[in-house]
Amino acid sequence: MTTVLERPEAAVSPARPAPGRSAQRVSRWQIWAPLALYLLFTLVPFYWMLVFAFRPRGSSSLLPWPITFDNFATVWNDLGFAMFFRNSLMVGLASLVATTLIALAGGYALARYEFRGKRAFMVGMLCTQFIPGAMMLIPLFEIFRTLGLVNSLWSLVIAETVFQLPLSLILISGFIKNIPVELEQAAWVDGCGRLRGFLAVVLPLLRPALVAVGSFAFIHSWNNFLFALMFVNEQEKFTVPVGLSYTLGEFSVDFGALAAGGVVAAVPVVLVFAFIQKYLVQGMSAGAVKG
Amino acid sequence: MARATRTPYLLIAPALIAMLGFLVYPMASVVYYSLQHYNVTKPWDNGFAGLDNFRTLLFEDPLFWQSLGFSVKWVAVEVTLQLLFGLALALIVNETFVGRALSRALVFSPWAVSGVLTTGIWVLLYNPTTGVSRYLADLGLMEYGAAPLADPDTVFSAAVVAELWRGVPFFAILLLADLQSAAKELYEAASVDGASRVRRFFHITLPHLKDAIILSTLLRCVWEFNNVDLLYTLTGGGPAHATTTLPLYVASKAAQAHDFGYGSALTTAAFLILTFFSIAYLRLSKFGAKA
């Protein structure tokens, strides 16, 4: 269980070619031709959604011009996306906070203490990675019914947090292991308690890990469809993916509304993604591959 | 490492309680329900069932075998294609070229998109009146009226392409992370020795990536097997159950038929299949062994 974190400087390798390789460098078109094709495959779908969201009803232009916000007004006000957006945001933020705090405490214990049952706990966490979310619908539904949490957004917060925890714990404990314990010990010598030492020395160094764990938790919870579909039946408590699935389900789909709803669903994750994508490669290599 | 005190137990307690309560207990209760007749709409039939549910599943339910068969086909096709494209993409964006950072951000971006949103976007792209085919037909490049999602001959490929769109970045991100930890010296030495690009790929890059490939394909197999969002919203498992995966079948049993006992038996069967597959895969691929 050695989680190795690459240093950011090493991962974002400098933009100069290694000396020995320049002789055999790939020519420009060998990179650009396949890359351009793949970019087309990636971006055309996004562009299609934007065009349909912003162009007027009945237009068949492939440019979103004249630009209109009518579709957004329909989706936001009439179809309830303002409500769905608020619900999703609340679930996403609550899962983010819960996952990060619980994983921080547990990750610190795993990294800095030897205790009985630690190995069993680690193995158990890895095993949970094979528990299928879709398969847990029935028993989780029963539990939430017993707890009176069906039709409550808290059921989603709990389910999201629990499914995010194992990976987050492994990731955070890996990061903490890489912080020399001597740094903390120095703080204890200076009269700090364990908690104050942690807050003053370890926490600031954990920022990349917290960004990764927090944003994974947020994105997963923002995107989750099945739990939200099964555990929440009242329309005022729908989340964005459930709302979006209803714009799909009609017999005559309003494509403008569908596209605008899609943009509403995409904006928060795209913003988070733009913020974290530089750390994503390192976070993945630390947590998932070398875990 | 600190001595064992109560502290580490207190620190992992929240994670442990959450996972015991909402992962381990539900999993155990699935196994329990699988041995019961338990249908919310037929309470008079409820009670201990022994292996009845499993007998039904094995011998009397063609849909179980059909959905399992489709799951295997879906996972095999998706994971193979995602791996090939993801590997190619990782190799491309690992090269040094102008615009690399932006290209990476753009090609990775569908990673953050949810299954429902993917469906929304591809419904627009596939629809005969709003889709790409209509504009190609306008240019005289295609016939009008192509509807890939409605045609039983093309629905599978249509779903595969949509899932590829958001699945390839997962492999690209993970494999890029691992590529960056490959020792530059090895490549330089090979270069000096006159090894061709192709030879270097097969003798240095591929062995280096072996464990990352094994682990990421396994994680992805489990994930694709369990993933319900896209097919549930894109095809609804149709036409005529042609795209029903096992988890989709479970979800429909639980949600529409309220047959929790039988649904739990299906879940248990799926979990056993996944576990055996994972162990066999790790053994057969010699995960962790020196390449």
XYZ file of C-alpha atoms in Angstrom:
582
model
C 0.000 0.000 0.000
C 2.548 2.540 -1.020
C 0.878 5.478 -2.603
C 3.456 7.530 -4.371
C 2.641 11.051 -5.325
C 4.484 12.569 -8.175
C 5.642 16.064 -7.610
C 3.705 18.501 -9.767
C 6.938 19.829 -11.263
C 7.847 16.349 -12.453
C 4.458 15.568 -13.881
C 4.014 18.781 -15.795
C 7.174 18.138 -17.690
C 9.060 21.084 -19.098
C 8.259 21.989 -22.658
C 11.713 21.301 -24.028
C 12.478 18.052 -25.840
C 14.816 15.623 -24.158
C 18.212 15.986 -25.825
C 18.529 12.419 -27.135
C 15.088 12.339 -28.673
C 15.250 15.344 -30.918
C 16.802 13.306 -33.721
C 13.755 11.057 -33.893
C 11.045 13.527 -33.068
C 7.657 12.908 -34.523
C 6.847 15.244 -37.337
C 4.177 17.832 -36.811
C 1.469 16.274 -38.966
C 1.861 12.940 -37.190
C 0.667 14.705 -34.062
C -1.750 17.161 -35.545
C -3.645 14.987 -38.010
C -4.909 12.419 -35.457
C -5.257 15.067 -32.774
C -7.364 17.291 -35.020
C -9.613 14.353 -35.891
C -10.039 13.475 -32.244
C -10.668 17.102 -31.276
C -13.406 17.172 -33.899
C -15.015 14.088 -32.333
C -14.775 15.673 -28.862
C -15.889 19.177 -29.686
C -18.607 18.789 -32.333
C -21.042 17.289 -29.767
C -20.424 20.187 -27.351
C -20.835 22.669 -30.189
C -24.078 21.015 -31.307
C -25.518 21.459 -27.834
C -24.497 25.138 -27.719
C -25.991 25.847 -31.150
C -29.346 24.330 -30.234
C -29.379 26.065 -26.867
C -28.674 29.549 -28.192
C -30.327 29.719 -31.600
C -33.978 30.714 -32.051
C -36.709 28.107 -32.315
C -37.271 26.912 -35.886
C -33.887 28.051 -37.103
C -31.738 25.497 -38.868
C -28.596 27.566 -38.935
C -25.388 25.967 -37.719
C -24.388 29.207 -36.062
C -26.127 30.285 -32.865
C -27.147 33.548 -34.488
C -29.216 35.647 -33.832
C -28.439 34.613 -30.291
C -31.406 34.069 -27.984
C -31.848 33.167 -24.340
C -35.465 32.037 -24.720
C -34.578 28.376 -24.263
C -32.818 29.160 -21.025
C -35.801 31.145 -19.758
C -38.073 28.176 -20.547
C -35.806 25.668 -18.862
C -34.922 27.782 -15.857
C -38.382 29.173 -15.062
C -40.988 26.853 -16.589
C -39.314 23.453 -16.374
C -37.986 23.965 -12.849
C -34.259 23.931 -13.549
C -33.729 26.791 -11.086
C -34.975 24.411 -8.388
C -33.059 21.396 -9.731
C -29.914 23.478 -9.918
C -30.257 24.546 -6.287
C -30.881 20.953 -5.200
C -27.906 19.600 -7.120
C -25.680 22.350 -5.797
C -26.740 21.613 -2.233
C -26.159 17.863 -2.615
C -22.846 18.443 -4.390
C -21.486 20.840 -1.767
C -22.684 18.751 1.179
C -21.071 15.611 -0.302
C -17.906 17.577 -0.962
C -17.657 18.757 2.647
C -18.617 15.401 4.192
C -16.286 13.374 1.950
C -13.341 15.697 2.505
C -13.672 15.887 6.302
C -14.230 12.164 6.844
C -11.461 11.213 4.425
C -9.101 13.715 6.034
C -9.570 12.221 9.506
C -9.367 8.628 8.297
C -6.510 9.328 5.898
C -4.458 10.865 8.694
C -5.019 7.808 10.910
C -3.974 5.464 8.090
C -0.868 7.462 7.264
C 0.431 8.277 10.730
C -0.669 5.455 13.071
C -0.130 1.730 13.351
C -3.192 0.055 14.792
C -4.841 -3.338 14.906
C -7.187 -3.929 12.037
C -5.540 -1.337 9.798
C -4.694 -3.853 7.076
C -8.164 -5.382 7.152
C -9.623 -1.888 6.861
C -7.458 -1.090 3.827
C -8.325 -4.374 2.093
C -11.996 -3.849 2.873
C -11.871 -0.407 1.301
C -10.347 -1.759 -1.883
C -13.043 -4.447 -2.044
C -15.787 -1.828 -1.879
C -14.551 -0.592 -5.258
C -16.227 -3.647 -6.758
C -19.585 -3.016 -5.138
C -21.845 -1.849 -7.920
C -23.852 1.293 -7.232
C -26.754 0.164 -9.375
C -26.927 -3.049 -7.417
C -27.237 -1.239 -4.106
C -30.465 0.477 -5.092
C -32.763 -2.004 -3.402
C -31.033 -2.306 -0.005
C -30.198 1.390 0.173
C -33.794 2.239 -0.618
C -34.895 -0.001 2.261
C -32.425 1.674 4.634
C -33.479 5.165 3.656
C -37.123 4.190 4.035
C -36.406 2.968 7.571
C -34.553 6.189 8.347
C -37.349 8.276 6.825
C -34.949 9.720 4.258
C -36.774 8.740 1.077
C -37.602 11.963 -0.778
C -34.937 13.757 1.195
C -31.824 15.158 -0.419
C -29.859 13.818 2.551
C -30.264 10.298 1.192
C -28.305 11.429 -1.872
C -25.643 13.151 0.223
C -25.131 9.977 2.272
C -25.038 7.636 -0.724
C -22.660 9.882 -2.684
C -20.337 10.368 0.272
C -20.147 6.676 1.084
C -19.309 5.742 -2.501
C -16.639 8.444 -2.709
C -15.004 7.637 0.625
C -12.738 4.657 -0.172
C -10.881 6.315 -3.043
C -10.688 9.637 -1.171
C -9.224 7.991 1.934
C -6.580 6.178 -0.102
C -5.689 9.364 -1.955
C -5.424 11.535 1.151
C -3.472 9.003 3.205
C -1.022 8.715 0.277
C -0.513 12.456 0.247
C -0.005 12.598 4.025
C 2.550 9.768 3.920
C 4.590 11.861 1.513
C 4.801 14.733 3.970
C 7.811 14.042 6.210
C 6.669 13.307 9.738
C 9.672 15.318 10.984
C 7.892 18.499 9.922
C 5.076 17.664 12.319
C 7.438 16.568 15.060
C 9.186 19.909 14.872
C 5.851 21.580 15.518
C 5.203 19.314 18.525
C 8.593 20.195 19.952
C 7.632 23.838 19.604
C 4.691 23.132 21.873
C 1.934 22.482 19.376
C -0.512 19.696 20.134
C -1.161 16.994 17.572
C -4.199 18.848 16.216
C -2.515 22.235 16.045
C 0.543 20.668 14.457
C -1.708 19.090 11.846
C -3.569 22.305 11.125
C -0.428 24.403 10.953
C 1.923 22.056 9.098
C 0.085 19.274 7.266
C -3.127 20.921 6.151
C -1.522 23.683 4.049
C 0.555 21.053 2.207
C -2.541 18.987 1.497
C -4.162 21.554 -0.747
C -3.722 19.602 -4.011
C -5.164 16.478 -2.385
C -8.122 18.371 -0.982
C -8.769 19.988 -4.362
C -8.720 16.571 -6.044
C -10.879 14.794 -3.476
C -13.333 17.651 -3.136
C -13.813 18.137 -6.848
C -14.180 14.403 -7.562
C -16.856 14.273 -4.869
C -18.617 17.295 -6.313
C -18.494 16.116 -9.937
C -19.678 12.598 -9.091
C -22.487 13.848 -6.971
C -23.499 16.502 -9.513
C -23.601 13.851 -12.235
C -25.294 11.053 -10.333
C -28.538 10.016 -11.887
C -29.651 6.643 -10.607
C -29.700 7.355 -6.856
C -31.486 10.650 -7.468
C -33.999 8.938 -9.730
C -34.759 6.159 -7.243
C -34.598 7.870 -3.848
C -36.374 11.121 -4.693
C -39.836 11.216 -6.243
C -41.041 14.731 -5.502
C -40.464 17.138 -8.330
C -39.367 19.983 -6.035
C -36.453 17.788 -4.944
C -35.268 16.589 -8.350
C -31.620 17.103 -9.218
C -30.389 18.381 -12.589
C -29.722 14.965 -14.208
C -33.217 13.774 -13.279
C -34.730 17.009 -14.602
C -32.706 16.607 -17.781
C -33.870 13.023 -18.222
C -37.468 14.287 -18.155
C -36.802 16.740 -20.994
C -35.701 13.645 -22.941
C -38.639 11.513 -22.031
C -41.439 13.399 -23.753
C -42.988 12.151 -26.970
C -42.107 15.300 -28.840
C -38.798 16.475 -27.527
C -38.268 20.240 -27.305
C -34.710 20.223 -28.619
C -34.005 23.821 -27.652
C -35.014 23.111 -24.059
C -33.063 19.861 -24.036
C -29.918 21.636 -25.214
C -30.357 24.544 -22.789
C -30.908 22.082 -19.931
C -27.742 20.333 -21.046
C -25.806 23.589 -20.877
C -27.145 24.201 -17.352
C -26.040 20.682 -16.382
C -22.629 21.146 -17.973
C -21.601 24.579 -16.703
C -20.680 23.712 -13.086
C -18.714 20.574 -13.956
C -16.961 22.310 -16.823
C -15.899 25.104 -14.459
C -14.659 22.630 -11.854
C -12.943 20.617 -14.571
C -11.179 23.673 -15.985
C -9.986 24.454 -12.469
C -8.644 20.969 -11.665
C -7.627 19.507 -15.007
C -3.975 20.376 -14.512
C -3.956 18.376 -11.267
C -6.081 15.579 -12.655
C -3.252 13.594 -14.179
C -1.241 13.703 -10.950
C -4.243 13.000 -8.766
C -5.111 9.949 -10.861
C -1.568 8.659 -10.866
C -1.364 9.059 -7.091
C -4.684 7.586 -6.155
C -5.903 5.151 -8.724
C -2.935 3.543 -10.383
C -0.379 3.295 -7.652
C -2.847 2.805 -4.815
C 4.536 6.046 13.358
C 2.788 6.676 16.630
C 1.879 3.976 19.119
C -1.599 2.584 19.021
C -3.929 4.592 21.182
C -7.600 5.369 20.897
C -6.871 8.231 18.544
C -6.595 6.310 15.247
C -9.847 4.477 15.956
C -11.626 7.738 16.659
C -10.258 9.150 13.436
C -11.392 6.293 11.206
C -14.687 5.856 13.084
C -16.763 8.149 10.834
C -15.481 6.460 7.660
C -15.896 3.011 9.169
C -19.429 3.636 10.410
C -20.493 5.174 7.096
C -19.100 2.267 5.090
C -20.425 -0.426 7.432
C -23.863 1.136 7.516
C -24.284 2.062 3.873
C -22.036 -0.354 1.962
C -21.394 -3.522 3.952
C -24.797 -3.869 5.605
C -26.726 -3.253 2.354
C -24.530 -5.768 0.544
C -25.255 -8.340 3.248
C -28.951 -7.577 3.096
C -28.947 -8.117 -0.675
C -27.718 -11.639 -0.036
C -30.435 -12.068 2.611
C -33.230 -10.758 0.352
C -32.021 -12.983 -2.465
C -33.154 -15.955 -0.365
C -36.594 -14.441 0.214
C -39.756 -13.976 -1.755
C -40.127 -10.250 -1.354
C -42.456 -8.301 -3.569
C -43.928 -5.037 -2.318
C -47.023 -5.484 -4.480
C -47.629 -9.110 -3.421
C -47.094 -9.145 0.362
C -49.077 -12.381 0.765
C -46.359 -14.326 -1.046
C -43.444 -12.982 1.014
C -41.303 -15.359 3.021
C -38.276 -17.605 2.937
C -37.556 -18.838 -0.581
C -34.377 -20.834 -0.253
C -32.726 -20.997 -3.634
C -35.982 -20.515 -5.571
C -34.919 -17.123 -6.894
C -31.640 -18.526 -8.157
C -33.376 -21.493 -9.757
C -35.705 -19.132 -11.603
C -32.756 -17.030 -12.651
C -30.702 -19.907 -14.000
C -33.368 -22.014 -15.673
C -36.514 -19.998 -16.263
C -35.446 -16.482 -17.073
C -34.170 -16.004 -20.622
C -33.856 -12.262 -19.924
C -31.169 -12.933 -17.309
C -29.011 -14.745 -19.843
C -29.809 -12.255 -22.578
C -28.938 -9.243 -20.423
C -25.790 -10.935 -19.096
C -24.734 -11.705 -22.664
C -25.341 -8.121 -23.705
C -23.428 -6.840 -20.655
C -20.407 -8.930 -21.636
C -20.569 -7.713 -25.223
C -21.017 -4.090 -24.123
C -18.122 -4.193 -21.658
C -15.783 -6.013 -24.054
C -16.423 -3.651 -26.973
C -16.398 -0.465 -24.881
C -13.309 -1.239 -22.829
C -11.295 -2.475 -25.814
C -12.089 0.584 -27.929
C -11.664 3.011 -25.022
C -8.276 1.488 -24.222
C -7.034 1.662 -27.824
C -8.199 5.229 -28.405
C -7.159 6.299 -24.892
C -3.667 4.875 -25.340
C -3.261 6.541 -28.731
C -4.499 9.822 -27.307
C -2.190 9.612 -24.278
C 0.802 8.967 -26.546
C -0.118 11.939 -28.728
C -0.597 14.477 -25.930
C 2.547 13.179 -24.210
C 4.593 14.563 -27.116
C 5.910 18.099 -26.966
C 4.097 20.524 -29.261
C 2.627 23.990 -29.319
C -0.877 24.077 -27.834
C -0.393 20.895 -25.834
C -1.914 22.166 -22.580
C -5.048 23.415 -24.320
C -5.365 20.229 -26.405
C -5.135 18.131 -23.257
C -7.818 20.141 -21.499
C -10.128 19.891 -24.512
C -9.753 16.187 -25.271
C -10.069 15.259 -21.581
C -13.156 17.389 -21.015
C -15.898 14.778 -21.718
C -14.527 12.903 -18.662
C -16.510 15.270 -16.434
C -19.785 14.887 -18.346
C -22.592 12.792 -16.873
C -24.309 9.883 -18.569
C -27.591 11.744 -18.841
C -25.933 14.776 -20.398
C -24.092 12.504 -22.832
C -27.463 11.100 -23.801
C -28.915 14.587 -24.234
C -26.102 15.629 -26.532
C -26.105 12.459 -28.630
C -29.880 12.450 -28.970
C -29.465 15.826 -30.678
C -26.671 14.478 -32.865
C -28.492 11.292 -33.866
C -31.972 12.691 -34.405
C -32.921 12.708 -38.114
C -34.223 16.300 -37.980
C -31.632 17.892 -35.680
C -28.637 15.663 -36.171
C -25.443 15.667 -38.141
C -26.945 13.368 -40.781
C -29.517 15.974 -41.756
C -26.823 18.556 -42.486
C -24.753 16.012 -44.361
C -27.873 15.177 -46.372
C -28.314 18.894 -47.120
C -24.866 18.765 -48.686
C -25.867 15.691 -50.671
C -23.482 13.414 -48.779
C -26.153 11.201 -47.198
C -29.764 10.135 -47.488
C -32.275 11.983 -45.302
C -33.952 10.220 -42.400
C -31.134 8.215 -40.809
C -32.224 7.468 -37.217
C -29.484 5.361 -35.631
C -31.235 5.012 -32.262
C -34.503 3.710 -33.690
C -32.970 1.115 -35.981
C -32.208 -2.245 -34.297
C -29.269 -2.726 -36.673
C -27.501 0.465 -35.668
C -28.609 1.121 -32.081
C -25.690 -0.814 -30.603
C -23.016 1.037 -32.572
C -24.757 4.336 -31.873
C -24.679 3.701 -28.119
C -21.074 2.492 -28.299
C -19.940 5.705 -30.007
C -21.747 7.922 -27.475
C -20.174 6.059 -24.547
C -16.759 6.156 -26.233
C -17.015 9.911 -26.415
C -16.994 10.258 -22.643
C -15.072 7.042 -21.835
C -11.850 7.534 -23.792
C -10.602 10.429 -21.600
C -10.558 8.126 -18.539
C -7.897 5.920 -20.143
C -6.103 8.857 -21.700
C -5.761 10.580 -18.310
C -4.648 7.456 -16.422
C -2.200 6.288 -19.093
C -0.768 9.776 -19.554
C -0.143 9.891 -15.802
C 1.793 6.647 -16.058
C 3.657 7.627 -19.243
C 5.035 10.648 -17.443
C 6.690 8.437 -14.858
C 8.567 6.449 -17.540
C 12.299 6.976 -17.228
C 13.566 9.304 -19.951
C 17.003 7.625 -19.742
C 15.611 4.352 -21.082
C 14.303 6.086 -24.184
C 17.529 7.968 -24.645
C 19.587 4.799 -24.364
C 17.299 3.021 -26.833
C 17.500 5.989 -29.146
C 21.277 5.939 -29.058
C 21.200 2.228 -29.786
C 19.181 3.027 -32.888
C 15.909 1.435 -31.790
C 13.028 2.542 -33.982
C 9.997 4.347 -32.605
C 7.879 1.211 -33.023
C 10.429 -0.967 -31.244
C 10.696 1.515 -28.383
C 6.938 1.466 -28.022
C 6.779 -2.318 -27.745
C 9.919 -2.809 -25.661
C 9.850 0.172 -23.294
C 6.504 1.971 -23.283
C 4.172 -1.011 -23.272
C 5.995 -2.977 -20.510
C 6.130 0.214 -18.441
C 2.388 0.746 -18.875
C 1.480 -2.895 -18.228
C 0.242 -2.596 -14.652
C -1.534 0.680 -15.325
C -3.288 -0.907 -18.296
C -4.311 -3.995 -16.329
C -5.668 -1.986 -13.412
C -7.404 0.663 -15.498
C -9.047 -1.908 -17.770
C -10.256 -3.842 -14.728
C -11.646 -0.722 -13.039
C -13.261 0.260 -16.304
C -14.770 -3.199 -16.887
C -16.372 -3.067 -13.453
C -17.477 0.513 -14.040
C -18.896 -0.119 -17.521
C -20.599 -3.281 -16.315
C -22.305 -1.366 -13.505
C -22.969 1.834 -15.368
C -26.648 2.356 -16.039
C -27.136 6.068 -16.744
C -26.325 6.196 -20.428
C -28.206 3.155 -21.692
C -31.135 3.789 -19.358
C -31.670 7.241 -20.834
C -30.390 6.702 -24.396
C -32.127 3.477 -25.370
C -34.060 2.522 -22.236
C -32.675 -0.978 -22.813
C -34.572 -1.262 -26.082
C -35.584 -1.790 -28.742
C -37.117 -5.043 -27.441
C -34.499 -5.500 -24.675
C -31.746 -5.515 -27.293
C -29.588 -3.160 -25.190
C -30.567 -4.268 -21.683
C -27.560 -4.859 -19.441
C -27.810 -6.873 -16.249
C -27.858 -3.822 -13.922
C -30.456 -2.207 -16.150
C -32.552 -5.327 -15.800
C -32.098 -5.214 -12.002
C -33.088 -1.565 -11.890
C -36.235 -2.286 -13.899
C -37.119 -5.249 -11.660
C -36.720 -3.085 -8.564
C -38.303 0.094 -9.878
C -41.124 -1.141 -12.067
C -41.902 -4.657 -10.887
C -41.109 -4.030 -7.176
C -39.811 -7.583 -7.043
C -37.045 -6.977 -4.504
C -36.412 -10.647 -3.731
C -35.736 -11.575 -7.336
C -33.919 -8.303 -7.968
C -31.624 -9.134 -5.038
C -30.912 -12.570 -6.474
C -29.940 -10.917 -9.762
C -27.731 -8.498 -7.816
C -26.022 -11.289 -5.905
C -25.397 -13.172 -9.132
C -23.928 -10.063 -10.767
C -21.705 -9.376 -7.755
C -20.389 -12.955 -7.772
C -19.719 -12.785 -11.502
C -17.831 -9.492 -11.091
C -15.765 -10.750 -8.181
C -14.743 -13.980 -9.947
C -13.989 -12.056 -13.122
C -11.800 -9.566 -11.219
C -9.802 -12.240 -9.401
C -9.344 -14.295 -12.564
C -8.335 -11.211 -14.540
C -5.710 -10.142 -12.012
C -4.322 -13.696 -11.802
C -4.246 -14.350 -15.528
C -2.742 -10.980 -16.376
C -0.011 -11.480 -13.738
C -0.710 -8.067 -12.236
C 2.263 -6.705 -10.306
C 4.684 -9.231 -11.814
C 7.795 -7.835 -13.458
C 7.230 -7.431 -17.157
